[in-house]
Amino acid sequence: MNRDDSPPSGRAGKAPAAKRTASAAKEASPAKESAAAKKASRAKESAPAKKAAAPKKAAAEKTAAPRKTAATVAPAKARKGESRLGMVRRARRINRELAEVYPYAHPELDFRNPFELLVATVLSAQTTDLRVNQTTPALFAQYPTPEDLAAAVPEEIEELIRPTGFFRAKTKSIMGLAAALRDDFGGEVPGRLEDLVKLPGVGRKTAFVVLGNAYGVPGITVDTHFMRLARRFGWTESDDPVKIEAEVAEIFPKSDWTMLSHRVIFHGRRMCHARKPACGACPITHLCPAYGEGETDPEKARKLLKYEKGGYPGQRLNPPADYPGRPAPPAPGVAPGAVQRPSGAR
């Protein structure tokens, strides 16, 4: 090998290599910069897309319907796709199954005749039937007829019915209707809706209670319990008693109206409460669109049951013979049995 052909040694040999490395680095750096630029460019281009996607997602979340639960959905709309015929069949099945749950359903006011039922129903506004049943024995002991009540001293009536609340307005109503019965109907309670609603303090609900339970004339009693359950069952969306009465009347045959009212009201008082229904103990949950509004745990739900279903006394001091629960206690301070009277007609 010639000297000239031998590889350079020392610093002289390293210099060209360093130059080549620097040169390669310079050549590589534009490539790196180019790649970085491209990456940055792509990031910039994708950023608006991501920003645009975010509002779309937010808009989708905003416009998306909230998750439906029994507590938030209007009961009448809870069963999507249910036809009118399907709703009617389901409603009538509810009535049949409630008849099995409450074969003893009855009006929960003690009475012996149409006059006592009429007065007791007027007094039951804004109070419980139990409170009325504890109050009326003393009232009817002193004023057993319309003539007697119409001639009473108002202050004495007020004192007797004070426990029922709104006693001044109620005194005016029951004394006014007693006078009307004495003067216009020969002391008898009329058996027609159009006559009953003309009496002071008597509306359609009170009239149907009297007609259905004293005269056997079918009627739908739309009280606060019936209104609540009719909406939960999906029979109506209205909160107007007259409209609810008309809509429910189209679902059920006339012969069912009175007992349907008793069963629905019984269920509303015992299980399907306004604030916390006992859904977990209810026997008709498979037919109820509002299942889940209340307590669904069976053990906890059973603790919410009232009256005979919860092992407690009922509301009547003199319940019908087939009532499975215990009678209600008399008013405080009254000896048991002191004011007991024969039970009212079914």
Tab-separated table of C-alpha atoms in Angstrom:
chain	number	residue	atom	x	y	z
A	1	MET	CA	0.000	0.000	0.000
A	2	ASN	CA	1.382	3.440	-0.876
A	3	ARG	CA	1.587	6.078	1.827
A	4	ASP	CA	-0.716	8.216	-0.117
A	5	ASP	CA	-3.294	5.474	-0.055
A	6	SER	CA	-3.142	4.960	3.767
A	7	PRO	CA	-6.003	6.387	5.871
A	8	PRO	CA	-5.320	9.718	7.509
A	9	SER	CA	-4.483	9.528	11.205
A	10	GLY	CA	-5.116	11.781	14.229
A	11	ARG	CA	-7.093	15.054	13.947
A	12	ALA	CA	-6.598	15.164	10.261
A	13	GLY	CA	-8.598	11.897	9.937
A	14	LYS	CA	-11.460	13.074	12.170
A	15	ALA	CA	-12.119	16.374	10.428
A	16	PRO	CA	-13.704	15.084	7.232
A	17	ALA	CA	-15.913	12.767	9.262
A	18	ALA	CA	-17.055	15.677	11.425
A	19	LYS	CA	-17.753	17.691	8.304
A	20	ARG	CA	-19.760	14.847	6.851
A	21	THR	CA	-21.721	14.502	10.132
A	22	ALA	CA	-22.430	18.237	10.244
A	23	SER	CA	-23.432	18.153	6.615
A	24	ALA	CA	-25.736	15.199	7.196
A	25	ALA	CA	-27.218	16.967	10.210
A	26	LYS	CA	-27.849	20.047	8.141
A	27	GLU	CA	-29.472	17.948	5.441
A	28	ALA	CA	-31.538	16.097	8.048
A	29	SER	CA	-32.644	19.218	9.905
A	30	PRO	CA	-34.752	20.582	7.004
A	31	ALA	CA	-36.414	17.166	6.826
A	32	LYS	CA	-37.123	17.291	10.574
A	33	GLU	CA	-38.379	20.842	10.290
A	34	SER	CA	-40.523	19.822	7.360
A	35	ALA	CA	-42.005	16.912	9.308
A	36	ALA	CA	-42.605	19.125	12.327
A	37	ALA	CA	-44.194	21.763	10.125
A	38	LYS	CA	-46.442	19.189	8.541
A	39	LYS	CA	-47.396	17.864	11.970
A	40	ALA	CA	-48.155	21.374	13.235
A	41	SER	CA	-50.140	22.063	10.099
A	42	ARG	CA	-52.170	18.933	10.585
A	43	ALA	CA	-52.734	19.839	14.259
A	44	LYS	CA	-53.927	23.312	13.257
A	45	GLU	CA	-56.255	21.855	10.670
A	46	SER	CA	-57.660	19.296	13.110
A	47	ALA	CA	-58.097	21.849	15.928
A	48	PRO	CA	-61.027	23.685	14.308
A	49	ALA	CA	-62.580	20.338	13.529
A	50	LYS	CA	-62.312	19.346	17.188
A	51	LYS	CA	-63.646	22.742	18.244
A	52	ALA	CA	-66.487	22.356	15.790
A	53	ALA	CA	-67.179	18.873	17.068
A	54	ALA	CA	-67.380	20.099	20.660
A	55	PRO	CA	-70.312	22.464	20.055
A	56	LYS	CA	-72.006	19.716	18.061
A	57	LYS	CA	-71.598	17.335	20.981
A	58	ALA	CA	-72.826	19.964	23.435
A	59	ALA	CA	-75.755	20.722	21.161
A	60	ALA	CA	-76.536	17.041	20.903
A	61	GLU	CA	-76.459	16.745	24.694
A	62	LYS	CA	-78.667	19.794	25.001
A	63	THR	CA	-81.207	18.639	22.482
A	64	ALA	CA	-81.155	15.005	23.559
A	65	ALA	CA	-84.301	14.081	25.436
A	66	PRO	CA	-83.759	13.578	29.169
A	67	ARG	CA	-83.781	10.027	30.379
A	68	LYS	CA	-87.368	9.070	31.045
A	69	THR	CA	-88.341	7.887	34.484
A	70	ALA	CA	-91.716	7.254	36.044
A	71	ALA	CA	-91.236	10.349	38.184
A	72	THR	CA	-90.631	12.714	35.279
A	73	VAL	CA	-92.884	11.351	32.545
A	74	ALA	CA	-96.541	12.288	32.423
A	75	PRO	CA	-98.318	9.010	33.185
A	76	ALA	CA	-100.681	9.266	30.222
A	77	LYS	CA	-97.705	9.344	27.852
A	78	ALA	CA	-95.612	6.747	29.660
A	79	ARG	CA	-96.707	3.841	27.480
A	80	LYS	CA	-95.517	4.887	24.068
A	81	GLY	CA	-97.396	3.406	21.211
A	82	GLU	CA	-100.304	2.234	23.352
A	83	SER	CA	-103.485	2.465	21.333
A	84	ARG	CA	-106.778	3.758	22.677
A	85	LEU	CA	-108.103	0.194	22.694
A	86	GLY	CA	-105.001	-0.995	24.538
A	87	MET	CA	-105.421	1.680	27.190
A	88	VAL	CA	-109.105	0.814	27.684
A	89	ARG	CA	-108.305	-2.885	28.072
A	90	ARG	CA	-105.528	-2.114	30.549
A	91	ALA	CA	-107.815	0.249	32.521
A	92	ARG	CA	-110.556	-2.354	32.805
A	93	ARG	CA	-108.037	-4.940	33.885
A	94	ILE	CA	-106.852	-2.558	36.611
A	95	ASN	CA	-110.451	-2.299	37.814
A	96	ARG	CA	-110.840	-6.090	37.868
A	97	GLU	CA	-107.600	-6.594	39.780
A	98	LEU	CA	-108.424	-3.834	42.279
A	99	ALA	CA	-111.729	-5.641	42.866
A	100	GLU	CA	-109.708	-8.671	43.961
A	101	VAL	CA	-107.459	-6.572	46.194
A	102	TYR	CA	-110.356	-4.637	47.791
A	103	PRO	CA	-113.485	-6.839	47.601
A	104	TYR	CA	-114.755	-4.918	50.638
A	105	ALA	CA	-114.339	-1.396	49.159
A	106	HIS	CA	-117.050	0.933	50.434
A	107	PRO	CA	-117.725	4.592	51.278
A	108	GLU	CA	-115.646	5.413	54.354
A	109	LEU	CA	-118.197	7.672	55.985
A	110	ASP	CA	-120.547	6.353	58.678
A	111	PHE	CA	-124.208	7.009	57.842
A	112	ARG	CA	-127.676	5.561	58.373
A	113	ASN	CA	-129.656	7.414	55.730
A	114	PRO	CA	-129.217	9.752	52.721
A	115	PHE	CA	-129.403	12.866	54.894
A	116	GLU	CA	-126.553	11.754	57.161
A	117	LEU	CA	-124.449	10.751	54.139
A	118	LEU	CA	-125.074	14.130	52.498
A	119	VAL	CA	-124.081	16.106	55.599
A	120	ALA	CA	-121.065	13.893	56.310
A	121	THR	CA	-119.804	14.269	52.739
A	122	VAL	CA	-120.034	18.068	52.938
A	123	LEU	CA	-118.124	17.986	56.233
A	124	SER	CA	-115.411	15.757	54.735
A	125	ALA	CA	-114.001	18.576	52.581
A	126	GLN	CA	-110.390	19.374	53.550
A	127	THR	CA	-110.305	16.760	56.305
A	128	THR	CA	-110.249	12.995	56.761
A	129	ASP	CA	-113.255	10.686	56.810
A	130	LEU	CA	-112.020	9.489	60.209
A	131	ARG	CA	-112.328	12.984	61.670
A	132	VAL	CA	-115.836	13.315	60.238
A	133	ASN	CA	-116.867	9.907	61.593
A	134	GLN	CA	-115.653	10.952	65.038
A	135	THR	CA	-117.643	14.204	64.801
A	136	THR	CA	-121.017	13.278	63.298
A	137	PRO	CA	-122.344	11.014	66.099
A	138	ALA	CA	-122.817	13.948	68.446
A	139	LEU	CA	-124.157	16.132	65.624
A	140	PHE	CA	-126.809	13.655	64.492
A	141	ALA	CA	-127.716	12.748	68.058
A	142	GLN	CA	-128.884	16.330	68.566
A	143	TYR	CA	-130.037	17.148	65.022
A	144	PRO	CA	-131.226	13.933	63.342
A	145	THR	CA	-133.407	15.505	60.624
A	146	PRO	CA	-133.166	18.382	58.130
A	147	GLU	CA	-135.834	20.226	60.081
A	148	ASP	CA	-133.841	19.951	63.301
A	149	LEU	CA	-130.596	21.079	61.696
A	150	ALA	CA	-132.204	23.978	59.844
A	151	ALA	CA	-133.617	25.337	63.118
A	152	ALA	CA	-130.369	24.984	65.091
A	153	VAL	CA	-128.340	27.805	66.590
A	154	PRO	CA	-125.318	28.314	64.278
A	155	GLU	CA	-122.853	28.739	67.143
A	156	GLU	CA	-123.857	25.365	68.558
A	157	ILE	CA	-123.300	23.666	65.207
A	158	GLU	CA	-119.941	25.397	64.833
A	159	GLU	CA	-118.807	24.046	68.173
A	160	LEU	CA	-119.898	20.504	67.314
A	161	ILE	CA	-118.176	20.375	63.922
A	162	ARG	CA	-115.107	22.426	64.852
A	163	PRO	CA	-112.765	19.382	64.615
A	164	THR	CA	-113.472	19.068	60.874
A	165	GLY	CA	-111.971	22.491	60.101
A	166	PHE	CA	-113.511	25.446	58.242
A	167	PHE	CA	-116.358	25.033	60.713
A	168	ARG	CA	-118.019	28.393	60.045
A	169	ALA	CA	-118.287	27.865	56.288
A	170	LYS	CA	-119.376	24.258	56.807
A	171	THR	CA	-122.004	25.301	59.341
A	172	LYS	CA	-123.450	27.705	56.797
A	173	SER	CA	-123.484	24.961	54.130
A	174	ILE	CA	-125.097	22.178	56.147
A	175	MET	CA	-127.689	24.476	57.727
A	176	GLY	CA	-128.431	25.930	54.287
A	177	LEU	CA	-128.879	22.542	52.650
A	178	ALA	CA	-131.028	21.385	55.577
A	179	ALA	CA	-133.296	24.411	55.096
A	180	ALA	CA	-133.491	23.746	51.348
A	181	LEU	CA	-134.420	20.097	51.959
A	182	ARG	CA	-137.112	21.206	54.427
A	183	ASP	CA	-138.531	23.936	52.195
A	184	ASP	CA	-138.115	22.527	48.684
A	185	PHE	CA	-138.015	18.735	48.987
A	186	GLY	CA	-140.315	17.894	51.865
A	187	GLY	CA	-137.410	17.064	54.186
A	188	GLU	CA	-136.093	14.364	51.845
A	189	VAL	CA	-132.764	14.217	50.017
A	190	PRO	CA	-133.488	14.271	46.260
A	191	GLY	CA	-132.265	11.422	44.100
A	192	ARG	CA	-131.373	13.459	41.019
A	193	LEU	CA	-128.047	15.058	40.193
A	194	GLU	CA	-129.588	18.296	38.947
A	195	ASP	CA	-131.440	18.762	42.275
A	196	LEU	CA	-128.529	17.847	44.513
A	197	VAL	CA	-126.057	20.286	42.976
A	198	LYS	CA	-128.431	23.158	43.717
A	199	LEU	CA	-128.051	22.605	47.453
A	200	PRO	CA	-125.547	24.785	49.375
A	201	GLY	CA	-122.101	23.204	49.569
A	202	VAL	CA	-122.979	20.349	47.212
A	203	GLY	CA	-121.014	19.812	44.011
A	204	ARG	CA	-120.835	16.932	41.566
A	205	LYS	CA	-118.481	14.888	43.749
A	206	THR	CA	-120.761	15.081	46.793
A	207	ALA	CA	-123.825	14.443	44.647
A	208	PHE	CA	-122.330	11.271	43.141
A	209	VAL	CA	-121.354	9.985	46.602
A	210	VAL	CA	-124.986	10.310	47.697
A	211	LEU	CA	-126.483	8.985	44.465
A	212	GLY	CA	-124.183	5.998	44.245
A	213	ASN	CA	-124.269	4.928	47.891
A	214	ALA	CA	-127.722	5.975	49.073
A	215	TYR	CA	-129.771	5.483	45.889
A	216	GLY	CA	-127.775	3.042	43.773
A	217	VAL	CA	-127.409	5.508	40.903
A	218	PRO	CA	-124.012	4.995	39.186
A	219	GLY	CA	-121.579	7.887	39.405
A	220	ILE	CA	-117.848	8.614	39.344
A	221	THR	CA	-116.524	10.317	42.466
A	222	VAL	CA	-113.541	12.427	41.425
A	223	ASP	CA	-111.819	13.331	44.660
A	224	THR	CA	-108.127	14.107	45.133
A	225	HIS	CA	-107.189	10.394	45.272
A	226	PHE	CA	-109.168	9.502	42.167
A	227	MET	CA	-107.639	12.416	40.240
A	228	ARG	CA	-104.106	11.410	41.175
A	229	LEU	CA	-104.512	7.738	40.284
A	230	ALA	CA	-106.402	8.401	37.053
A	231	ARG	CA	-103.402	10.405	35.871
A	232	ARG	CA	-100.855	7.858	37.078
A	233	PHE	CA	-102.754	5.050	35.366
A	234	GLY	CA	-102.749	7.019	32.117
A	235	TRP	CA	-106.530	7.321	31.902
A	236	THR	CA	-106.351	11.098	31.554
A	237	GLU	CA	-103.913	13.991	31.376
A	238	SER	CA	-106.393	16.537	32.719
A	239	ASP	CA	-106.410	18.045	36.188
A	240	ASP	CA	-109.995	19.278	35.864
A	241	PRO	CA	-112.434	17.070	37.844
A	242	VAL	CA	-115.281	17.469	35.349
A	243	LYS	CA	-113.049	16.542	32.396
A	244	ILE	CA	-111.588	13.592	34.293
A	245	GLU	CA	-115.089	12.381	35.110
A	246	ALA	CA	-116.105	12.599	31.443
A	247	GLU	CA	-112.941	10.870	30.157
A	248	VAL	CA	-113.110	8.033	32.675
A	249	ALA	CA	-116.826	7.568	31.993
A	250	GLU	CA	-115.943	6.758	28.378
A	251	ILE	CA	-113.538	3.996	29.465
A	252	PHE	CA	-115.781	2.033	31.838
A	253	PRO	CA	-119.367	0.813	31.576
A	254	LYS	CA	-121.815	2.808	33.647
A	255	SER	CA	-122.543	-0.138	35.925
A	256	ASP	CA	-118.905	-0.029	37.154
A	257	TRP	CA	-118.721	3.651	38.012
A	258	THR	CA	-119.607	3.613	41.727
A	259	MET	CA	-117.496	0.605	42.731
A	260	LEU	CA	-114.641	1.759	40.475
A	261	SER	CA	-114.592	4.994	42.476
A	262	HIS	CA	-114.432	3.127	45.791
A	263	ARG	CA	-111.635	0.826	44.610
A	264	VAL	CA	-109.476	3.587	43.179
A	265	ILE	CA	-109.952	5.761	46.288
A	266	PHE	CA	-109.185	2.797	48.560
A	267	HIS	CA	-105.986	2.127	46.619
A	268	GLY	CA	-104.995	5.797	46.744
A	269	ARG	CA	-105.458	5.956	50.509
A	270	ARG	CA	-103.686	2.702	51.297
A	271	MET	CA	-100.858	2.301	48.770
A	272	CYS	CA	-100.688	4.848	45.972
A	273	HIS	CA	-100.015	7.859	48.194
A	274	ALA	CA	-99.464	11.359	46.848
A	275	ARG	CA	-95.929	11.900	48.153
A	276	LYS	CA	-94.477	8.405	48.386
A	277	PRO	CA	-96.414	5.584	46.730
A	278	ALA	CA	-95.696	2.079	47.994
A	279	CYS	CA	-94.774	0.775	44.535
A	280	GLY	CA	-92.863	-2.212	45.909
A	281	ALA	CA	-95.985	-3.522	47.677
A	282	CYS	CA	-98.490	-2.720	44.929
A	283	PRO	CA	-100.190	-5.712	43.261
A	284	ILE	CA	-100.892	-3.918	39.966
A	285	THR	CA	-97.445	-2.569	39.079
A	286	HIS	CA	-97.465	-4.612	35.863
A	287	LEU	CA	-100.352	-2.436	34.676
A	288	CYS	CA	-99.163	0.935	35.987
A	289	PRO	CA	-97.178	3.342	33.762
A	290	ALA	CA	-96.119	5.319	36.852
A	291	TYR	CA	-94.340	2.443	38.569
A	292	GLY	CA	-91.154	3.776	40.168
A	293	GLU	CA	-92.522	7.110	41.379
A	294	GLY	CA	-92.397	5.766	44.908
A	295	GLU	CA	-90.546	3.215	47.012
A	296	THR	CA	-89.824	0.072	44.974
A	297	ASP	CA	-88.090	-1.946	47.688
A	298	PRO	CA	-90.741	-4.435	48.919
A	299	GLU	CA	-89.736	-4.279	52.592
A	300	LYS	CA	-89.617	-0.485	52.697
A	301	ALA	CA	-92.818	-0.217	50.669
A	302	ARG	CA	-94.740	-2.449	53.084
A	303	LYS	CA	-93.980	0.016	55.870
A	304	LEU	CA	-95.825	2.721	53.904
A	305	LEU	CA	-99.148	0.843	53.764
A	306	LYS	CA	-102.067	2.339	55.661
A	307	TYR	CA	-105.273	1.190	57.342
A	308	GLU	CA	-106.059	-2.521	57.116
A	309	LYS	CA	-103.277	-3.114	54.574
A	310	GLY	CA	-100.736	-1.897	57.099
A	311	GLY	CA	-102.388	-3.526	60.121
A	312	TYR	CA	-103.966	-0.297	61.385
A	313	PRO	CA	-107.599	0.636	62.208
A	314	GLY	CA	-109.774	1.855	59.366
A	315	GLN	CA	-111.651	5.159	59.101
A	316	ARG	CA	-115.161	4.010	60.012
A	317	LEU	CA	-116.312	3.549	63.566
A	318	ASN	CA	-118.935	1.180	62.170
A	319	PRO	CA	-117.478	-0.515	59.083
A	320	PRO	CA	-119.418	-3.042	57.008
A	321	ALA	CA	-119.422	-6.633	58.200
A	322	ASP	CA	-117.023	-7.784	55.460
A	323	TYR	CA	-114.364	-5.209	56.303
A	324	PRO	CA	-111.235	-7.159	57.342
A	325	GLY	CA	-109.645	-4.418	59.423
A	326	ARG	CA	-110.299	-2.947	62.842
A	327	PRO	CA	-112.907	-0.202	63.397
A	328	ALA	CA	-111.682	3.332	63.955
A	329	PRO	CA	-111.543	4.613	67.542
A	330	PRO	CA	-114.164	7.140	68.702
A	331	ALA	CA	-113.282	10.764	69.224
A	332	PRO	CA	-110.825	11.449	72.069
A	333	GLY	CA	-112.653	11.617	75.374
A	334	VAL	CA	-115.619	9.535	74.170
A	335	ALA	CA	-116.052	6.115	75.723
A	336	PRO	CA	-115.903	3.264	73.160
A	337	GLY	CA	-119.412	2.219	72.209
A	338	ALA	CA	-121.003	5.389	73.559
A	339	VAL	CA	-121.755	6.763	70.109
A	340	GLN	CA	-121.788	3.589	68.024
A	341	ARG	CA	-124.566	3.504	65.469
A	342	PRO	CA	-125.684	1.009	62.813
A	343	SER	CA	-123.504	1.026	59.736
A	344	GLY	CA	-124.615	2.930	56.638
A	345	ALA	CA	-125.933	1.115	53.575
A	346	ARG	CA	-123.410	-0.179	51.053
